[in-house]
Amino acid sequence: MSAVVVVGMNHRSAPVALREQLAVPAEELDGAVRDLGALEGAREALLVATCNRVEAYAAGPDPDALARSLRSWLARRAGAALETYLYEHRGEGAARHLFRVCASLDSIVVGEPQILGQVKEAHAAADEAGTLGGGLGRLVTRAFQVAKRVRTETGIAAGQVSVASVAVDLARGIFGELQNRRVLVVGAGKMALGAARGLQRHGALLAVCNRSYDRALKLAQEHGGTAHPLTDLSLLVQASDVVVCSTAATRFVLTREELQAAMKSRRGRALFLIDIAVPRNVDPRAGDLDSVYLYNVDDLEKIVGEGLEGRSVATAQAEAVVTEELRLWQREQQAQGAVPTIAALRQRFRATAQAELERSLVGRLKHLGPEERRALEAMLDATMNKLLHAPTMALKAQSEGPEGGALATATRALFALDDAPEGAQGSAPPTPEARRKATG
Amino acid sequence: MGTVADTAFGVAALLYGVAGALLLLQLSGASAAPWVLKGGPRALLLAAACHLAYTAAEWSARAAGPFASLGEALSSLALLVVLAILAVGRSERRTQVVGAFVAPLVVLLLLASRVRHGHAPPHLGGAILVAHIASVTVGTAAFSVAFAMSVAYLLQERQVKKKRLGGLFQRLPSLDVLDRVAWRSVAVGLPALTLGIVCGLFVGHRAQTSGAPVVTWQQYVALGAWALFAAVLLLRVAAGWRGRRAALGTILGYLGAVLVLVGYLLRGDAP
């Protein structure tokens, strides 16, 4: 029976400099997965390659040999020794890993939705290349179902994850669409620019205001905005919808009085102020003004924290879903595992009965006519089915339990199912009928 | 009243109740099940269709227009409010959830319309009375939408000011949308109410057979409400009063309008 093995590296196990050596462009994915599927001992293959992970999955009868092949295949592609950066999972571990990857539990930002789409693309490429079958192929499809269940039943996809996303969420709660809204960045802090860029991605227009005009100009050019000197601040605030402050000033850059005057000029239009600076740049009393919404770094981090807290509960729920699904998957696999034993047992009984019947029909029972011979065959069939019913049910039932393999092993030993049958030249595979009865 | 109209009325009232309950479930965050999220707006739409059928059946059976009397006007008011909410919901994101605030009012209006079912007194009839009722109904419908948006605005603003970005914040429309829809609704409602008041003065004059004109408290309150709505519009344009102040003014004005309506409902001699 085939075992699934995964060998790969991700954002935790390897630096980006190494991961980028294994990067697989979308147009090369088909060829790469074909190459992977052609590895010795690999019956099935799948290659998941994103900016945060490169993972080679394969299924085959010898997991040790398969793992070695996957490691050397990855090293060949990278053109470097990767041993210390690679992780490896087999069987149940590989299934759990794939479930977690698809459910976005293994992502940098837990709950992000892109990874599922990326694995689906990998699945489509492998399907196209014909490297998926009933083992790994079914596991991947099951992983998609697990991911869907996780997203539906837990809050993993909800909540805030960064200051920038909080800023965007808040701005949308105040202004709705952000298209052509004016965002002013006062100072040159990275977090402030990050928040502004988040708003910019939603169509907002960026203006940068700095004590050093040259610095403002440089940032504006880098981020596609306009540059202004700090002396224009009052006018800029009047014209802006969102102001993000992060200067190194030790006094308030915007006082309550200045903002009150600005609000008069703005004729009551809402103003969203994000003060990321420490010490603060905006007088906290300004938050009491009508239509002024002031958030400082503590407020933002509290919201981010709440999002992460909520997410940690959701993450625990998601892990529980993965564990439950993994148990179900294992039970199904074990039930599938009993099938070859049942089929071989039926085949052994049938072959023995057939051999005895033929011996009798050419000996003492040679006087029987065709009708009697058919009746005798039918009687033997019925007797065999009745005798095998209880062992078949026991094998199926036990295979779903923790000791699943024990009874199958005992059965194979008791009836010497792995040896060639008496009088046979070799161990013939079970007939399709025997296999059908075993699975039915 | 015919069976068709009765049935349509009953189904509409029931569906308004269901829509209100579903929208409230959605707004409160008690359930985020897809059938709740989709069910509210759909039930509201279906209820409006039944309501429309009821109005048409009534119109054809009684040969009385949708503004022939206070009863008909109340039913038309309820229908107009729902149609306005549905129309706004098509162009502005998440505004249909605000229907949760107006659904109870709509059910009450619909039930009240059956209590005050009947024709206007013959001596008060005529085009001027119909114009009065129609204008006031359209105005009140617009103010009902403005009221719902203003209540939602105050709730949403509280979330933003208190820095609570939880479920209610996520489910309500943005402050800008709520403020804009409320303002536009008042802008539609005020001219209609003005026309209604002017027509009402003519109707009152016709009804006054002798002696000095009698001014009722409802008329004072109606004028007060009109003044509040006018102030909301004027101050917005002249002094930039928008957002919270405009929402409070709209809510106060609407409460005045409702008071007038209740006053007329309780008066036995209203048309």
Coordinates of C-alpha atoms in Angstrom, one line a residue, chain A residues 228-405:
Chain A
H228 CA 4.6 69.1 1.0
P229 CA 6.6 71.0 3.6
L230 CA 5.5 71.0 7.2
T231 CA 4.5 74.6 7.0
D232 CA 1.5 73.6 4.8
L233 CA 0.2 71.3 7.5
S234 CA -2.9 73.3 8.5
L235 CA -4.0 73.6 4.9
L236 CA -3.3 70.0 4.2
V237 CA -5.3 68.8 7.2
Q238 CA -8.3 70.9 6.0
A239 CA -8.2 69.1 2.6
S240 CA -7.5 65.5 3.9
D241 CA -9.8 62.8 5.0
V242 CA -7.2 60.7 6.8
V243 CA -4.1 62.0 8.6
V244 CA -1.4 59.6 9.7
C245 CA 1.1 61.2 12.1
S246 CA 4.5 59.7 13.0
T247 CA 7.0 62.4 13.5
A248 CA 9.7 62.5 16.1
A249 CA 8.4 65.8 17.5
T250 CA 8.3 66.0 21.3
R251 CA 5.3 68.4 21.2
F252 CA 1.9 68.1 19.6
V253 CA 2.1 68.7 15.9
L254 CA -1.7 69.1 15.8
T255 CA -3.4 70.7 18.8
R256 CA -7.1 70.6 19.6
E257 CA -7.5 74.3 18.8
E258 CA -5.9 73.8 15.4
L259 CA -8.1 70.9 14.6
Q260 CA -11.2 72.7 15.8
A261 CA -10.4 75.5 13.3
A262 CA -9.7 72.9 10.6
M263 CA -13.1 71.3 11.2
K264 CA -14.8 74.6 10.7
S265 CA -13.1 75.0 7.4
R266 CA -14.0 71.4 6.5
R267 CA -17.7 72.2 7.1
G268 CA -18.1 69.2 9.4
R269 CA -16.6 66.6 7.0
A270 CA -15.3 63.7 9.0
L271 CA -11.6 63.5 9.8
F272 CA -9.8 60.3 10.8
L273 CA -6.6 60.8 12.7
I274 CA -4.1 58.1 13.2
D275 CA -1.4 59.0 15.7
I276 CA 1.3 56.4 15.6
A277 CA 4.0 58.6 17.1
V278 CA 5.5 58.1 20.6
P279 CA 5.4 60.7 22.2
R280 CA 2.0 61.5 20.6
N281 CA 1.7 64.0 17.8
V282 CA -2.0 64.8 18.2
D283 CA -3.5 66.4 21.2
P284 CA -5.7 63.6 22.7
R285 CA -8.5 66.1 23.5
A286 CA -9.1 66.5 19.8
G287 CA -10.8 63.1 19.9
D288 CA -13.8 64.8 21.6
L289 CA -14.5 67.1 18.6
D290 CA -17.5 66.3 16.5
S291 CA -16.7 64.2 13.4
V292 CA -13.1 63.8 14.5
Y293 CA -12.0 60.2 15.1
L294 CA -8.6 59.9 16.7
Y295 CA -6.8 56.7 17.2
N296 CA -3.3 56.5 18.8
V297 CA -0.8 53.6 18.7
D298 CA -2.2 52.1 21.9
D299 CA -5.7 52.1 20.4
L300 CA -4.5 50.5 17.2
E301 CA -2.4 47.8 18.9
K302 CA -5.3 47.0 21.3
I303 CA -7.5 46.4 18.3
V304 CA -4.8 44.3 16.6
G305 CA -4.4 42.4 19.8
E306 CA -8.1 41.8 20.1
G307 CA -8.0 40.5 16.6
L308 CA -5.1 38.2 17.4
E309 CA -6.8 37.1 20.6
G310 CA -10.0 36.3 18.8
R311 CA -7.9 34.5 16.2
S312 CA -6.1 32.4 18.8
V313 CA -9.4 31.0 19.9
A314 CA -10.4 30.5 16.3
T315 CA -7.0 28.8 15.7
A316 CA -7.6 26.4 18.5
Q317 CA -11.0 25.6 17.1
A318 CA -9.5 25.1 13.6
E319 CA -6.8 22.8 15.0
A320 CA -9.6 20.7 16.6
V321 CA -11.4 20.5 13.3
V322 CA -8.2 19.3 11.6
T323 CA -7.6 16.7 14.3
E324 CA -11.2 15.4 13.9
E325 CA -10.9 15.3 10.2
L326 CA -7.6 13.5 10.4
R327 CA -9.2 10.8 12.6
L328 CA -12.0 10.4 10.1
W329 CA -9.5 10.2 7.3
Q330 CA -7.4 7.5 9.1
R331 CA -10.5 5.4 9.8
E332 CA -11.5 5.6 6.1
Q333 CA -7.9 4.7 5.1
Q334 CA -7.8 1.8 7.6
A335 CA -11.1 0.5 6.2
Q336 CA -9.6 0.7 2.8
G337 CA -6.6 -1.1 4.1
A338 CA -8.6 -4.3 4.9
V339 CA -9.8 -4.6 1.4
P340 CA -6.7 -6.4 0.0
T341 CA -6.8 -9.0 2.8
I342 CA -10.5 -9.7 2.3
A343 CA -10.1 -9.9 -1.4
A344 CA -7.1 -12.3 -1.0
L345 CA -9.1 -14.4 1.5
R346 CA -12.0 -14.8 -0.9
Q347 CA -9.7 -15.6 -3.7
R348 CA -7.9 -18.2 -1.6
F349 CA -11.3 -19.9 -0.7
R350 CA -12.6 -19.7 -4.2
A351 CA -9.4 -21.1 -5.7
T352 CA -9.3 -24.0 -3.2
A353 CA -13.0 -24.8 -3.7
Q354 CA -12.6 -24.6 -7.5
A355 CA -9.6 -26.9 -7.4
E356 CA -11.4 -29.5 -5.2
L357 CA -14.5 -29.3 -7.4
E358 CA -12.6 -29.9 -10.6
R359 CA -10.7 -32.8 -9.0
S360 CA -14.0 -34.4 -8.0
L361 CA -15.7 -33.8 -11.3
V362 CA -13.0 -35.7 -13.2
G363 CA -13.0 -38.5 -10.5
R364 CA -15.9 -39.8 -8.5
L365 CA -18.4 -37.3 -9.8
K366 CA -17.6 -37.6 -13.4
H367 CA -21.1 -39.0 -14.1
L368 CA -22.8 -35.7 -13.3
G369 CA -24.5 -33.8 -16.1
P370 CA -24.1 -30.1 -16.8
E371 CA -27.1 -29.1 -14.7
E372 CA -25.9 -31.0 -11.7
R373 CA -22.4 -29.5 -12.1
R374 CA -23.8 -26.0 -12.1
A375 CA -25.9 -26.8 -9.0
L376 CA -22.9 -28.1 -7.2
E377 CA -20.9 -24.9 -8.1
A378 CA -23.7 -22.7 -6.9
M379 CA -23.9 -24.7 -3.6
L380 CA -20.1 -24.3 -3.1
D381 CA -20.3 -20.5 -3.8
A382 CA -23.2 -20.1 -1.3
T383 CA -21.3 -22.1 1.4
M384 CA -18.2 -20.1 0.8
N385 CA -20.0 -16.8 1.1
K386 CA -21.7 -17.8 4.3
L387 CA -18.5 -19.0 5.8
L388 CA -16.7 -15.8 4.8
H389 CA -19.4 -13.3 5.9
A390 CA -18.4 -13.2 9.6
P391 CA -14.6 -12.9 8.9
T392 CA -15.2 -10.2 6.3
M393 CA -17.3 -8.1 8.7
A394 CA -14.8 -8.6 11.5
L395 CA -11.9 -7.5 9.3
K396 CA -13.9 -4.4 8.2
A397 CA -14.9 -3.5 11.7
Q398 CA -11.5 -4.0 13.3
S399 CA -9.8 -2.1 10.5
E400 CA -11.6 1.1 11.7
G401 CA -10.4 0.7 15.2
P402 CA -7.0 1.4 16.8
E403 CA -5.8 -2.2 16.3
G404 CA -6.9 -2.1 12.7
G405 CA -4.0 -3.9 11.1

